[in-house]
Tab-separated table of C-alpha atoms in Angstrom:
chain	number	residue	atom	x	y	z
A	39	LYS	CA	17.275	88.264	7.951
A	40	THR	CA	17.102	89.679	4.424
A	41	MET	CA	17.542	93.278	3.458
A	42	ARG	CA	14.691	94.919	1.611
A	43	ILE	CA	14.867	97.451	-1.205
A	44	GLU	CA	12.313	100.125	-0.328
A	45	LYS	CA	10.778	102.750	-2.614
A	46	CYS	CA	11.187	106.474	-2.131
A	47	TYR	CA	7.940	108.004	-0.910
A	48	PHE	CA	8.339	111.078	-3.125
A	49	CYS	CA	9.842	109.924	-6.428
A	50	SER	CA	9.375	106.106	-6.269
A	51	LYS	CA	13.042	105.321	-6.949
A	52	PRO	CA	14.558	102.314	-5.165
A	53	VAL	CA	16.194	103.046	-1.800
A	54	TYR	CA	18.859	100.472	-1.027
A	55	PRO	CA	19.813	99.454	2.522
A	56	GLY	CA	22.050	102.058	4.157
A	57	HIS	CA	21.004	104.797	1.720
A	58	GLY	CA	18.495	107.602	1.883
A	59	MET	CA	16.652	108.845	4.914
A	60	LEU	CA	13.768	107.578	7.018
A	61	PHE	CA	11.345	110.212	8.266
A	62	VAL	CA	8.990	109.093	11.043
A	63	ARG	CA	5.941	111.242	11.660
A	64	ASN	CA	4.324	111.681	15.106
A	65	ASP	CA	1.709	109.066	14.261
A	66	CYS	CA	4.541	106.540	13.573
A	67	LYS	CA	4.054	106.555	9.795
A	68	GLN	CA	7.387	105.998	8.067
A	69	PHE	CA	8.514	107.784	4.902
A	70	ARG	CA	11.588	106.573	2.992
A	71	LEU	CA	13.297	109.304	0.981
A	72	CYS	CA	16.101	108.534	-1.447
A	73	SER	CA	17.927	111.866	-1.570
A	74	SER	CA	18.161	115.332	-0.101
A	75	LYS	CA	16.276	116.606	-3.135
A	76	CYS	CA	13.277	114.392	-2.306
A	77	ARG	CA	13.568	115.272	1.381
A	78	LYS	CA	13.465	119.008	0.642
A	79	PHE	CA	10.421	118.662	-1.591
A	80	PHE	CA	8.734	116.434	1.006
A	81	ASN	CA	9.419	118.953	3.784
A	82	GLN	CA	8.012	121.746	1.620
A	83	LYS	CA	4.844	119.625	1.294
A	84	LYS	CA	5.122	119.544	-2.502
A	85	ASN	CA	2.771	117.254	-4.381
A	86	PRO	CA	4.698	114.514	-6.254
A	87	ARG	CA	1.978	114.446	-8.933
A	88	LYS	CA	2.781	118.062	-9.828
A	89	THR	CA	6.570	117.623	-9.853
A	90	LYS	CA	7.569	116.645	-13.395
A	91	TRP	CA	10.508	114.352	-12.618
A	92	THR	CA	8.597	111.977	-10.304
A	93	LYS	CA	7.038	108.656	-11.197
A	94	ALA	CA	3.674	109.858	-9.851
A	95	PHE	CA	3.639	112.745	-12.350
A	96	ARG	CA	4.517	110.448	-15.240
A	97	LYS	CA	1.701	108.076	-14.338
A	98	SER	CA	-0.880	110.824	-13.812
A	99	ALA	CA	0.126	112.510	-17.094
A	100	GLY	CA	-0.300	109.223	-19.004
A	101	LYS	CA	3.385	108.898	-19.863
A	102	GLU	CA	3.726	105.540	-18.105
A	103	LEU	CA	1.405	102.616	-17.606
A	104	GLU	CA	-0.997	103.366	-14.792
A	105	LEU	CA	-3.045	100.190	-14.443
A	106	ASP	CA	-1.396	96.902	-15.249
A	107	PRO	CA	-1.851	93.458	-13.695
A	108	SER	CA	1.936	93.038	-13.506
A	109	PHE	CA	2.032	95.713	-10.766
A	110	GLU	CA	0.415	93.188	-8.414
A	111	PHE	CA	3.699	91.259	-8.347
A	112	GLU	CA	5.599	94.300	-7.097
A	113	LYS	CA	3.451	94.787	-4.009
A	114	LYS	CA	5.104	94.513	-0.628
A	115	ARG	CA	4.329	91.314	1.280
A	116	ASN	CA	5.063	91.013	4.958
A	117	ARG	CA	4.284	87.313	5.430
A	118	PRO	CA	7.369	85.266	6.267
A	119	LEU	CA	7.783	82.113	4.182
A	120	LYS	CA	9.812	79.015	4.797
A	121	TYR	CA	12.645	78.646	2.341
A	122	ASP	CA	11.866	76.094	-0.338
A	123	ARG	CA	14.341	75.576	-3.158
A	124	GLU	CA	11.717	74.602	-5.763
A	125	LEU	CA	9.479	77.497	-4.810
A	126	MET	CA	12.407	79.898	-5.082
A	127	GLY	CA	13.292	78.573	-8.553
A	128	THR	CA	9.740	78.888	-9.855
A	129	THR	CA	9.454	82.342	-8.301
A	130	LEU	CA	12.589	83.529	-10.099
A	131	GLN	CA	11.301	82.150	-13.417
A	132	ALA	CA	7.947	83.854	-12.869
A	133	MET	CA	9.714	87.126	-12.052
A	134	GLN	CA	11.634	86.893	-15.328
A	135	LYS	CA	8.433	86.272	-17.318
A	136	VAL	CA	6.658	89.163	-15.583
A	137	LYS	CA	9.591	91.434	-16.409
A	138	GLU	CA	9.434	90.481	-20.112
A	139	ILE	CA	5.655	90.987	-20.247
A	140	LYS	CA	5.970	94.354	-18.530
A	141	GLN	CA	8.635	95.525	-21.001
A	142	LYS	CA	6.457	94.505	-23.965
A	143	ARG	CA	3.469	96.364	-22.532
A	144	GLU	CA	5.556	99.460	-21.846
A	145	THR	CA	6.900	99.529	-25.421
A	146	ARG	CA	3.366	99.046	-26.777
A	147	HIS	CA	2.129	101.901	-24.569
A	148	TYR	CA	4.998	104.141	-25.759
A	149	LYS	CA	4.345	103.376	-29.448
A	150	GLN	CA	0.654	104.077	-28.976
A	151	ARG	CA	1.427	107.432	-27.340
A	152	MET	CA	3.934	108.411	-30.033
A	153	SER	CA	1.769	107.401	-33.020
A	154	GLY	CA	0.070	110.811	-33.203
A	155	ALA	CA	3.152	112.720	-32.111
A	156	LYS	CA	4.958	112.373	-35.463
A	157	LYS	CA	2.034	113.974	-37.325
A	158	ASN	CA	1.839	116.831	-34.813
A	159	GLN	CA	5.593	117.358	-34.961
A	160	ARG	CA	5.524	117.491	-38.767
A	161	GLU	CA	2.702	120.065	-38.715
A	162	ALA	CA	4.652	122.195	-36.227
A	163	GLU	CA	7.770	122.015	-38.406
A	164	LEU	CA	5.804	123.059	-41.506
A	165	ARG	CA	4.290	126.000	-39.603
A	166	GLU	CA	7.764	127.073	-38.511
A	167	ILE	CA	9.069	126.842	-42.081
A	168	LYS	CA	6.166	128.936	-43.411
A	169	GLN	CA	6.751	131.505	-40.693
A	170	GLY	CA	10.461	131.868	-41.469
A	171	ILE	CA	10.344	131.293	-45.244
A	172	ASP	CA	12.164	134.587	-45.852
A	173	LEU	CA	15.188	133.132	-44.081
A	174	ILE	CA	15.264	130.129	-46.417
A	175	VAL	CA	14.280	131.561	-49.837
A	176	SER	CA	16.522	134.137	-51.447
A	177	PRO	CA	14.818	137.505	-52.057
A	178	VAL	CA	16.184	137.431	-55.610
A	179	ALA	CA	14.276	134.233	-56.360
A	180	VAL	CA	11.026	135.852	-55.244
A	181	ASP	CA	11.460	139.359	-56.749
A	182	PRO	CA	13.813	139.859	-59.765
A	183	THR	CA	13.868	143.656	-59.208
A	184	LYS	CA	16.075	143.120	-56.141
A	185	VAL	CA	18.980	141.852	-58.257
A	186	ALA	CA	22.297	143.495	-57.486
A	187	VAL	CA	23.166	144.233	-61.169
A	188	PRO	CA	21.638	147.648	-62.043
A	189	SER	CA	21.437	147.056	-65.835
A	190	LEU	CA	19.206	144.005	-65.300
A	191	VAL	CA	16.980	145.974	-62.979
A	192	LYS	CA	16.549	148.770	-65.522
A	193	ALA	CA	15.769	146.257	-68.249
A	194	ALA	CA	13.210	144.513	-66.078
A	195	ASN	CA	11.464	147.811	-65.191
A	196	LYS	CA	11.131	149.118	-68.776
A	197	THR	CA	8.047	148.381	-70.835
A	198	PRO	CA	8.334	146.923	-74.329
A	199	LYS	CA	7.425	150.336	-75.835
A	200	GLN	CA	10.393	151.991	-74.051
A	201	GLN	CA	12.715	149.222	-75.169
A	202	GLY	CA	11.689	149.806	-78.782
A	203	MET	CA	12.496	153.546	-78.475
A	204	GLU	CA	15.972	152.839	-77.182
A	205	THR	CA	16.830	150.647	-80.117
A	206	ALA	CA	15.638	153.328	-82.523
A	207	GLU	CA	17.806	156.004	-80.858
A	208	ASP	CA	20.987	153.904	-80.989
């Protein structure tokens, strides 16, 4: 008899044999839970699609692939099969190919999601810079009257007529 790796009902993580908890409801429906964290959320009747760290949330929010033909291979099958060495070898090769295809599709999905994110991030950064420009630019560079040397300030405030009078008095 082989051991089966189940999926957590709440967060969809793998639950290995001897780990996690099995909750059986009165109608004999079984719920595998991977950790006490998932069990607590399950007992509180929390919705996994509204809990940000679950796989269900990520799929519903569009952060992970939702519909993909490769998911058909991951479905649970309860039919017993006779062991056949050739069949097992071809199955393992097919599993490897499916894994590669799935990884390529996931990276393509990620790149597609992130294509507009760089532009939005740049716009947000520019807005933040404009908002806090006084922290970056020196006040002296903007207004020469704020210079610390008083003689330069006086010279900058005087009109050309006043400057001409001073030279005549000296």
